[in-house]
Amino acid sequence: MKEAQYDYIIVGAGSAGCVLANRLTEDGQYRVLLLETGGSDKSIFIQMPTALSIPMNTDKYAWQFETEPEPYLDNRRMHCPRGKVLGGSSSINGMVYVRGHARDFDEWAAEGAEGWQYSQVLPYFKKAETWAFGGDAYRGDAGPLGVNNGNNMQNPLYQAFVDAGKDAGYFETADYNGAQQEGFGPMHMTVRHGRRWSTANAYLRPAMQRPNLTVVTHAQVHKVLLEGKTATGVRYEKAGQVQDVQAAKEVILSAGSIGSPHLLQLSGIGNPEVLKQAGIDVQHALPGVGANLQDHLEFYFQFRCNQPVSLNRKLDWWSKFKIGVRWILKKDGLGATNHFESCGFIRSKAGVEWPDLQYHFLPAAMRYDGREAFAGDGFQLHIGHNKPKSRGFVHVQSADPKQAPKIQFNYLQHEADREGFRDCVRLTREIINQPAMDAYRGAEIQPGEEVTTDEQIDAFVRQAVESAYHPSCSCKMGTDDLSVVDPQTRVQGIENLRVVDSSIFPTIPNGNLNAPTIMVAERAADLIRGKEPLPPSDAPVIMDEHWQTRQRSGEAKRVL
C-alpha cells in the first residue's frame, strides 16, 4: 500500500460527516479528508429558514431519488431527496429538532446496539447543543448546534393547537426533548441568529480553518478500496479525473441511508444475490446491507381558518419580497423560522408505551414544497404514524456509481401501519374539534368530512400520504444476522471501515432524524478515537404510568 496522506477519510459532508470532520481534527492529532459530491451551501435559499422548500427540490443541492412503484400506495413513486451539498440533508431539511423518545434508544440497545440506550446517548445530545433557553439535566448550553423556537409562537394559532390538545385530554409538555416527550407544546428548530444552523455552519465551517482537515467538494466516490478484508482507501472522481486515495487508519462512510449502503454494495460488500444481479464481484458477504430500510410517512390535515391570521396571507410575491428583505437586513421576522412552532406527540391507543404519532402544526394551508397554496386563510397539521413495522431495501443496480440504486420502502405493507394512519385521522379530528379551536376552525379541506370509514381513510391515505424524508436503518447496528455494523460502528467482517449516519439506526425513532444523526456522530467520534464515553445520565424520563390502560392522560372534553 502507498503511504497514506490521511489518517481518516470521511465520505459525505452531511449531518454526520461534518460532525466527524470537526471532532476528529479538533486536537490536531489526525489528518482527515472529507469528500462531498455536492458543493457550497452559501445560498440564501439554504441559509434563510423560511425558504426550506427550495433546496430540497433543487438538483444542485439534492439527490432527487425516486422509489420504485410502492405496491401499498397504489403503485405511486415517492420522492426521496437527499442532501448533495455541504451540510448534506441538514442543509435542505425542515430544520425540526426532535431527538426521539427515550425508549427509542432503549429499543436500540434491546436490538443489540449495546451502549446506545438513552442514559448513554443523552450526554451526547447535550454535548452537541446550545439550547436557546439554557442548559439543564437534558439540554446543552455549550455545543455547536444552535436550537430555538423560531419566533416563539407569536401567531395565535400555535397556542390554540396546544390548548386543543389539552382540551382533548392530552398532556402539555414544556420541552418534548427534555423529561417528557408525550404531549403538546412548542416545537424546536436548528436555527441560530436567524439562519439555518446546519452541521456545515455548526461544525464544518470552524473546522475548515484547521490545517489537518482537507475538504474536497464535487467529488463522487466510486467505491471503497479493499485489500482482502481490510479497507485501505477510496476511489473517487472529480472533474472527470478518477483517483485513489489511501487512509492510514479508517474509511468512514457518512453518505446517508441511501448512499452508504449503495457504496458498500458498489465495493462488493453486501447480499451476494443483489451484488451478482448487478454484475459486481462479491468481496464480502453481508446480507443486511441495504435491508431494514425504514421511513416516516405523513399527510396534511387541512382546515379553513375563520380568522385573518394565517400565513396564507403572506404567500403573494410582495409579501415574500418584504419578508426576504427584512431577513437579509436583520435576520429576523418570518424569514427566520421554519413556521413549525408548535407540535404534539401522542400514543395511538392504550397499550402503546410511548408516543407513535407526531404532529407538526403549520399556520397555513399549503404543501411542504410550497406549491398548491390554499386560496384564503387556513391551517394544517402534518401527522404521521412514526413507529412503522414495514421494511424496505436499497439495492445497487449496476457497477456504475452514477446509476441510482433501486429504492423501495414497502410503505404501509404492515397492517399495524395502516391502523396507525386510521388513528391519525380520527384522533386529529377530535383534537381540532375542541373548544380551543372554535374561534379559528373552518371547514375541513382534507381529507374531507365524508372520509370516515376504514376503507375511505385507507384510500385517502394511499393517495395523499408523502414521505417525511426520514430514510434510515439500511445498515443496521447490532449483532444479529442482518446487522451491518457492530455497536462500535465498525462494518462486520471488514477491518478499518465504519458507517456513521442514520443508516445504522436499528429502528426509526419517534421524531425527525437530524438530531439523532448528529448524536450518533458525536458518540461515534469518541469511539473512533478510543476515548472514554461520556458518563451516563441518570435524568428521569416522565411517561404516562397508565399507558397500558389508557390512550391519553385524561378524558376528552368533547368527543365526536
XYZ file of C-alpha atoms in Angstrom:
560
model
C 0.000 0.000 0.000
C 1.203 3.504 -0.775
C 1.991 5.776 2.145
C -1.303 7.333 3.214
C -1.744 11.049 3.009
C -4.603 10.915 5.543
C -5.422 9.060 8.722
C -9.191 9.119 8.157
C -11.287 9.500 5.026
C -14.901 10.548 5.588
C -17.322 10.081 2.701
C -20.166 12.595 2.838
C -20.255 16.091 4.381
C -23.762 15.733 5.791
C -25.337 15.686 9.234
C -22.874 13.047 10.464
C -19.850 13.728 8.260
C -19.492 17.365 9.310
C -19.604 16.373 12.980
C -16.903 13.747 12.444
C -14.730 16.149 10.458
C -14.834 18.579 13.360
C -14.293 16.124 16.196
C -11.560 14.066 14.515
C -9.490 17.175 13.783
C -10.053 19.197 16.961
C -6.902 18.093 18.787
C -4.650 18.330 15.707
C -3.557 14.705 16.002
C -5.161 13.262 12.847
C -5.129 14.164 9.161
C -8.668 13.958 7.775
C -10.039 14.057 4.232
C -13.728 14.878 3.804
C -15.248 14.086 0.402
C -18.574 15.590 -0.724
C -20.314 15.145 -4.081
C -22.077 18.493 -3.830
C -20.711 21.994 -3.484
C -21.075 25.144 -1.437
C -24.054 25.807 0.839
C -23.684 29.606 0.549
C -27.115 30.244 -0.948
C -29.825 32.456 0.502
C -32.298 29.643 -0.202
C -30.331 27.337 2.106
C -29.465 29.880 4.794
C -32.887 31.572 5.099
C -35.083 29.210 7.167
C -38.391 30.104 5.556
C -37.034 29.105 2.104
C -36.773 25.467 3.205
C -38.891 24.113 0.344
C -36.452 25.307 -2.326
C -33.151 23.464 -1.737
C -34.707 20.014 -1.338
C -36.368 20.419 -4.734
C -33.238 21.752 -6.463
C -30.988 19.316 -8.339
C -27.901 21.339 -7.428
C -28.423 20.742 -3.716
C -30.165 17.361 -3.502
C -30.140 13.909 -4.993
C -33.633 13.637 -6.455
C -34.114 9.937 -5.770
C -37.393 8.220 -6.575
C -38.665 4.928 -5.227
C -39.867 2.012 -7.259
C -43.671 1.900 -7.540
C -44.851 1.384 -3.960
C -47.313 -1.545 -4.051
C -49.290 -0.484 -0.969
C -49.584 3.147 -2.115
C -51.419 2.451 -5.376
C -48.027 1.989 -7.086
C -47.038 5.621 -6.615
C -43.358 6.512 -6.987
C -42.316 8.514 -3.931
C -39.877 11.419 -3.873
C -36.785 10.759 -1.731
C -34.476 13.814 -1.832
C -31.118 13.565 -0.037
C -28.645 16.378 0.561
C -25.912 16.897 -2.067
C -24.200 19.977 -0.635
C -22.022 20.903 2.331
C -24.192 20.098 5.334
C -25.957 17.323 3.432
C -29.577 16.883 4.391
C -29.153 19.328 7.288
C -28.819 21.988 4.561
C -32.056 21.027 2.795
C -34.305 19.747 5.596
C -37.097 21.421 7.564
C -34.736 22.186 10.500
C -37.054 20.476 13.005
C -35.117 19.375 16.094
C -36.546 16.211 17.655
C -34.325 13.773 19.487
C -36.831 10.936 19.676
C -38.312 9.304 22.754
C -36.009 7.905 25.435
C -37.483 4.438 24.851
C -36.456 4.594 21.183
C -32.826 4.346 22.268
C -33.522 1.702 24.883
C -35.095 -0.170 21.958
C -31.811 0.190 20.042
C -29.925 -1.444 22.911
C -32.504 -4.227 23.102
C -31.965 -4.803 19.362
C -28.272 -5.448 20.002
C -26.795 -1.931 19.876
C -25.186 -2.226 23.289
C -24.174 1.110 24.777
C -26.745 3.133 22.822
C -29.516 3.188 25.448
C -30.973 6.548 26.465
C -28.784 7.016 29.547
C -25.702 6.673 27.336
C -26.813 8.883 24.432
C -28.387 11.776 26.355
C -24.942 13.213 27.262
C -24.108 13.355 23.535
C -27.331 15.137 22.685
C -26.350 17.686 25.307
C -22.760 17.924 24.051
C -23.956 18.806 20.560
C -26.380 21.539 21.539
C -26.770 25.112 22.661
C -30.426 25.419 23.667
C -31.685 28.992 23.453
C -33.287 28.810 26.902
C -30.283 27.450 28.790
C -28.920 24.075 29.803
C -30.212 21.625 32.402
C -30.152 17.880 33.019
C -31.499 17.334 29.492
C -30.403 20.330 27.416
C -26.954 21.537 26.440
C -25.694 25.132 26.626
C -22.218 24.959 25.061
C -22.480 22.827 21.925
C -22.051 23.821 18.278
C -25.682 23.223 17.293
C -27.983 26.204 17.898
C -31.579 25.266 18.742
C -34.531 27.588 19.396
C -38.287 28.037 18.885
C -38.165 30.418 15.928
C -40.462 33.367 16.639
C -41.682 31.882 19.927
C -45.227 31.111 18.765
C -46.320 34.697 18.080
C -49.107 33.539 15.772
C -52.169 32.724 17.954
C -52.878 29.514 16.040
C -49.832 27.827 17.575
C -51.080 28.152 21.150
C -54.638 27.331 20.122
C -53.399 23.984 18.814
C -51.549 23.256 22.069
C -54.652 24.199 24.050
C -56.805 21.947 21.861
C -54.558 19.035 22.741
C -55.046 19.810 26.423
C -58.811 20.132 25.890
C -58.786 16.661 24.340
C -57.239 15.230 27.489
C -53.585 15.027 26.479
C -50.555 16.176 28.412
C -48.957 19.540 27.864
C -45.164 19.331 27.708
C -42.901 22.347 28.018
C -39.960 20.509 26.423
C -40.525 17.343 24.393
C -36.726 16.982 24.113
C -36.474 17.033 27.896
C -38.005 14.816 30.545
C -41.325 14.223 28.760
C -41.933 13.825 25.057
C -45.611 12.913 25.236
C -47.964 15.872 24.914
C -48.410 19.208 23.140
C -46.117 22.208 23.260
C -43.602 24.427 21.431
C -41.509 22.892 18.640
C -37.762 23.360 18.297
C -35.643 24.081 15.246
C -31.960 24.222 14.281
C -31.863 27.974 13.722
C -29.307 30.374 15.214
C -29.109 34.150 14.774
C -31.941 33.817 12.266
C -30.025 31.408 9.993
C -30.362 27.704 9.260
C -27.894 26.135 11.648
C -26.866 23.135 9.570
C -23.945 20.931 10.507
C -21.976 22.839 7.865
C -22.494 26.061 9.821
C -22.260 24.484 13.262
C -19.392 22.015 12.844
C -17.685 22.149 9.467
C -17.059 25.852 8.966
C -14.996 26.214 12.196
C -13.080 23.008 11.391
C -12.179 24.178 7.877
C -9.741 26.648 9.444
C -7.593 23.743 10.679
C -4.578 22.619 8.619
C -5.246 18.922 9.311
C -8.662 18.934 7.546
C -8.949 18.762 3.764
C -12.393 19.197 2.203
C -12.898 18.195 -1.420
C -16.241 19.110 -2.994
C -17.737 17.894 -6.289
C -16.081 14.544 -5.621
C -18.190 11.448 -6.292
C -16.896 8.360 -4.532
C -16.981 5.216 -6.675
C -16.089 2.569 -4.090
C -14.123 1.635 -1.003
C -10.728 0.141 -1.804
C -10.085 -3.228 -0.191
C -7.072 -5.436 0.346
C -8.638 -8.717 1.338
C -10.899 -7.899 4.265
C -9.285 -4.540 5.056
C -10.369 -1.110 3.798
C -7.374 0.873 2.587
C -8.931 3.937 0.968
C -11.466 5.088 -1.607
C -11.705 5.758 -5.320
C -13.385 8.995 -6.318
C -13.960 11.168 -9.367
C -13.634 14.930 -9.620
C -13.868 16.952 -12.826
C -13.686 13.771 -14.887
C -10.498 12.570 -13.194
C -10.579 9.327 -11.203
C -8.104 8.905 -8.375
C -7.413 6.625 -5.439
C -6.620 7.960 -2.001
C -5.346 5.982 0.968
C -6.333 6.044 4.646
C -3.770 5.027 7.278
C -6.418 4.330 9.905
C -10.021 4.113 8.681
C -12.537 4.868 5.985
C -15.833 6.186 7.380
C -18.979 6.199 5.258
C -21.377 9.010 6.173
C -23.255 9.134 2.893
C -26.693 8.603 4.428
C -29.272 5.849 4.363
C -29.317 5.670 0.569
C -25.685 6.494 -0.181
C -23.895 4.377 2.439
C -25.479 1.003 1.592
C -25.091 1.815 -2.106
C -21.362 2.488 -1.659
C -20.872 -0.719 0.309
C -22.588 -2.635 -2.470
C -20.530 -0.890 -5.155
C -17.472 -2.047 -3.190
C -18.616 -5.685 -3.267
C -19.908 -5.721 0.310
C -23.495 -6.882 0.692
C -26.041 -9.552 -0.118
C -24.386 -11.854 -2.687
C -27.593 -12.229 -4.708
C -28.029 -8.460 -5.007
C -24.387 -7.983 -5.976
C -24.426 -10.729 -8.574
C -27.576 -9.368 -10.202
C -25.773 -6.021 -10.536
C -22.682 -7.649 -12.024
C -20.483 -6.847 -9.013
C -17.949 -9.347 -7.650
C -18.593 -10.332 -4.047
C -15.748 -9.199 -1.789
C -17.564 -9.776 1.480
C -20.983 -11.324 2.043
C -23.072 -9.159 4.369
C -26.785 -9.781 3.725
C -28.085 -6.852 5.802
C -26.575 -4.148 3.597
C -29.495 -2.154 2.203
C -32.080 -4.177 4.120
C -34.273 -2.995 7.034
C -34.956 0.365 5.292
C -37.485 2.499 7.197
C -39.068 5.927 6.797
C -41.817 8.113 8.200
C -44.916 8.935 6.222
C -47.213 11.888 6.852
C -50.192 13.652 5.344
C -51.550 17.169 5.700
C -54.794 17.549 7.632
C -56.051 20.912 6.333
C -58.787 23.263 7.566
C -60.085 26.646 6.583
C -59.376 29.345 9.166
C -62.148 31.718 10.249
C -59.762 34.446 11.382
C -57.397 36.515 9.172
C -54.276 35.275 10.955
C -52.841 32.504 8.778
C -49.665 32.622 6.713
C -51.676 32.149 3.529
C -51.875 35.954 3.551
C -48.068 36.066 3.192
C -47.735 33.913 0.073
C -48.072 36.640 -2.564
C -44.891 37.881 -4.196
C -44.893 41.292 -2.493
C -45.193 39.800 0.994
C -42.451 37.302 0.222
C -40.249 40.122 -1.055
C -40.702 42.115 2.164
C -40.030 39.021 4.309
C -36.866 38.345 2.323
C -35.587 41.927 2.543
C -36.170 42.025 6.299
C -34.310 38.755 6.702
C -31.375 39.967 4.599
C -31.107 43.167 6.643
C -31.962 41.941 10.142
C -32.054 38.092 10.133
C -35.413 38.081 11.927
C -39.149 38.074 11.239
C -40.995 35.431 9.249
C -37.852 34.680 7.258
C -36.067 33.398 10.375
C -38.368 30.468 11.178
C -39.467 27.217 9.545
C -43.021 28.041 10.785
C -43.383 24.709 12.632
C -43.508 26.310 16.083
C -45.922 24.010 17.936
C -46.343 20.271 17.884
C -47.685 17.171 19.559
C -46.554 13.643 20.352
C -49.272 11.184 21.327
C -49.895 7.460 21.607
C -52.292 5.963 19.082
C -54.018 3.625 21.531
C -53.874 2.198 25.031
C -51.136 -0.388 25.362
C -48.638 1.646 23.311
C -45.891 2.507 25.795
C -44.500 5.685 24.232
C -45.741 8.096 21.532
C -46.016 6.745 17.997
C -47.861 9.678 16.370
C -46.313 13.085 15.700
C -47.861 16.456 14.793
C -46.160 19.424 13.172
C -48.552 22.390 13.257
C -48.397 24.976 10.445
C -50.498 28.190 10.495
C -51.072 27.917 6.737
C -52.689 25.501 4.290
C -50.096 24.560 1.677
C -47.785 21.773 0.583
C -44.424 21.152 2.227
C -42.720 22.023 -1.063
C -44.528 25.380 -1.187
C -46.835 24.501 -4.073
C -50.619 24.410 -4.335
C -51.200 27.056 -1.688
C -54.805 27.210 -0.492
C -56.734 30.332 -1.534
C -57.873 32.018 1.657
C -56.910 31.559 5.302
C -56.168 28.074 6.503
C -54.035 25.916 8.770
C -52.770 22.364 8.678
C -51.277 19.595 10.726
C -48.610 17.289 9.400
C -49.492 13.976 11.043
C -47.870 10.584 10.752
C -47.520 7.187 12.364
C -43.879 7.166 13.431
C -43.116 3.595 14.505
C -43.720 1.659 11.276
C -43.377 -2.108 11.042
C -42.989 -2.129 7.245
C -39.458 -2.660 5.896
C -37.855 -1.902 2.544
C -34.478 -2.018 0.804
C -31.770 -0.186 -1.153
C -30.252 -2.299 -3.947
C -27.366 -1.444 -6.247
C -28.393 -1.861 -9.894
C -25.032 -1.935 -11.663
C -21.326 -1.346 -11.148
C -21.774 2.199 -12.465
C -21.580 4.504 -9.391
C -23.590 7.156 -11.237
C -26.622 4.913 -11.634
C -29.062 5.468 -8.781
C -29.856 2.442 -6.634
C -33.220 0.737 -6.578
C -35.188 2.032 -3.580
C -38.367 0.520 -2.157
C -39.792 1.221 1.285
C -42.863 -1.046 1.101
C -44.779 1.734 2.828
C -47.932 0.541 4.650
C -47.193 -3.097 3.920
C -47.926 -3.974 7.541
C -51.498 -3.796 8.830
C -50.336 -2.071 12.026
C -49.096 0.865 9.913
C -52.458 1.177 8.166
C -54.191 1.094 11.552
C -51.861 3.850 12.727
C -52.994 6.170 9.953
C -56.659 5.466 10.663
C -55.909 6.576 14.217
C -54.244 9.690 12.803
C -57.427 10.736 11.024
C -59.841 10.050 13.861
C -57.738 11.435 16.708
C -56.860 14.585 14.761
C -60.495 15.385 14.074
C -61.232 15.050 17.759
C -58.375 17.379 18.707
C -59.250 20.105 16.191
C -62.902 19.998 17.277
C -62.025 21.011 20.828
C -63.136 24.394 22.258
C -59.688 25.980 21.899
C -60.027 25.854 18.111
C -63.654 27.072 17.918
C -62.678 30.645 17.011
C -60.405 29.513 14.179
C -61.749 26.236 12.837
C -63.465 26.377 9.483
C -64.447 23.593 7.113
C -62.223 20.563 6.763
C -60.409 20.774 3.416
C -58.500 17.500 3.545
C -59.280 14.598 3.950
C -62.870 15.914 3.885
C -65.643 15.244 6.367
C -67.090 12.495 4.179
C -63.960 10.342 4.701
C -64.964 8.304 7.752
C -64.845 4.522 7.240
C -61.701 2.397 7.389
C -61.929 1.828 3.646
C -62.328 5.546 2.872
C -59.463 6.505 5.176
C -57.194 3.839 3.703
C -57.952 5.023 0.162
C -57.290 8.653 1.098
C -54.007 7.810 2.828
C -52.733 5.754 -0.107
C -53.192 8.764 -2.384
C -52.327 11.649 -0.042
C -49.531 10.380 2.144
C -45.989 11.616 1.468
C -42.561 10.828 2.791
C -41.461 12.866 5.787
C -37.942 12.488 4.312
C -36.573 10.300 7.105
C -34.990 7.260 5.372
C -32.950 5.263 7.853
C -31.864 1.874 9.212
C -30.422 0.432 5.973
C -27.046 -0.506 7.569
C -28.402 -1.664 10.889
C -26.241 -1.576 14.008
C -26.359 -4.677 16.182
C -25.251 -8.287 16.448
C -27.870 -10.314 14.549
C -27.647 -11.756 11.026
C -28.985 -8.552 9.405
C -26.615 -6.238 11.265
C -24.106 -4.363 9.097
C -22.124 -2.577 11.799
C -21.341 -3.570 15.370
C -22.099 -1.305 18.364
C -18.724 0.379 17.747
C -19.991 1.375 14.229
C -17.453 -0.967 12.562
C -18.561 -2.869 9.453
C -18.898 -6.527 10.369
C -16.020 -8.595 8.975
C -14.084 -5.699 7.397
C -11.172 -4.022 9.120
C -10.768 -0.218 9.154
C -14.247 0.515 7.770
C -17.132 2.172 9.590
C -20.544 3.564 8.790
C -21.704 6.568 10.812
C -25.034 8.121 9.811
C -28.780 7.435 10.102
C -28.402 4.201 8.144
C -27.037 2.475 11.272
C -30.145 3.124 13.381
C -31.576 -0.291 14.323
C -35.106 1.144 14.353
C -36.507 4.537 13.409
C -37.137 6.878 16.366
C -40.352 8.768 17.038
C -39.331 12.072 15.532
C -37.266 13.829 12.886
C -33.835 12.331 12.267
C -31.317 15.185 12.138
C -30.866 15.399 15.917
C -30.256 11.660 16.500
C -27.937 11.522 13.470
C -25.800 14.285 14.977
C -25.829 12.475 18.327
C -24.692 9.238 16.657
C -21.773 11.058 15.056
C -20.796 12.741 18.325
C -20.685 9.417 20.145
C -19.017 7.621 17.223
C -16.254 10.240 17.202
C -15.329 9.199 20.731
C -15.471 5.505 19.803
C -13.231 6.090 16.773
C -10.646 7.954 18.858
C -10.744 5.355 21.632
C -11.911 7.946 24.133
C -13.803 7.001 27.249
C -17.548 7.562 26.622
C -19.194 10.456 28.419
C -20.587 9.422 31.819
C -24.164 8.127 31.540
C -27.060 10.314 32.624
C -29.440 9.436 35.441
C -32.015 12.056 34.384
C -35.503 10.547 34.798
C -37.984 10.024 31.975
C -41.616 11.059 32.525
C -44.225 8.778 30.970
C -47.899 8.030 31.483
C -47.900 5.431 34.246
C -51.265 4.176 32.999
C -50.183 3.657 29.378
C -51.363 0.056 29.382
C -54.975 1.001 30.072
C -55.482 4.474 28.551
C -54.598 6.298 25.371
C -54.229 9.767 26.923
C -53.764 11.373 30.300
C -57.441 12.150 30.936
C -60.912 12.159 29.455
C -61.597 14.374 26.455
C -63.910 17.322 26.957
C -65.528 16.847 23.605
C -65.838 13.623 21.627
C -67.133 13.488 18.048
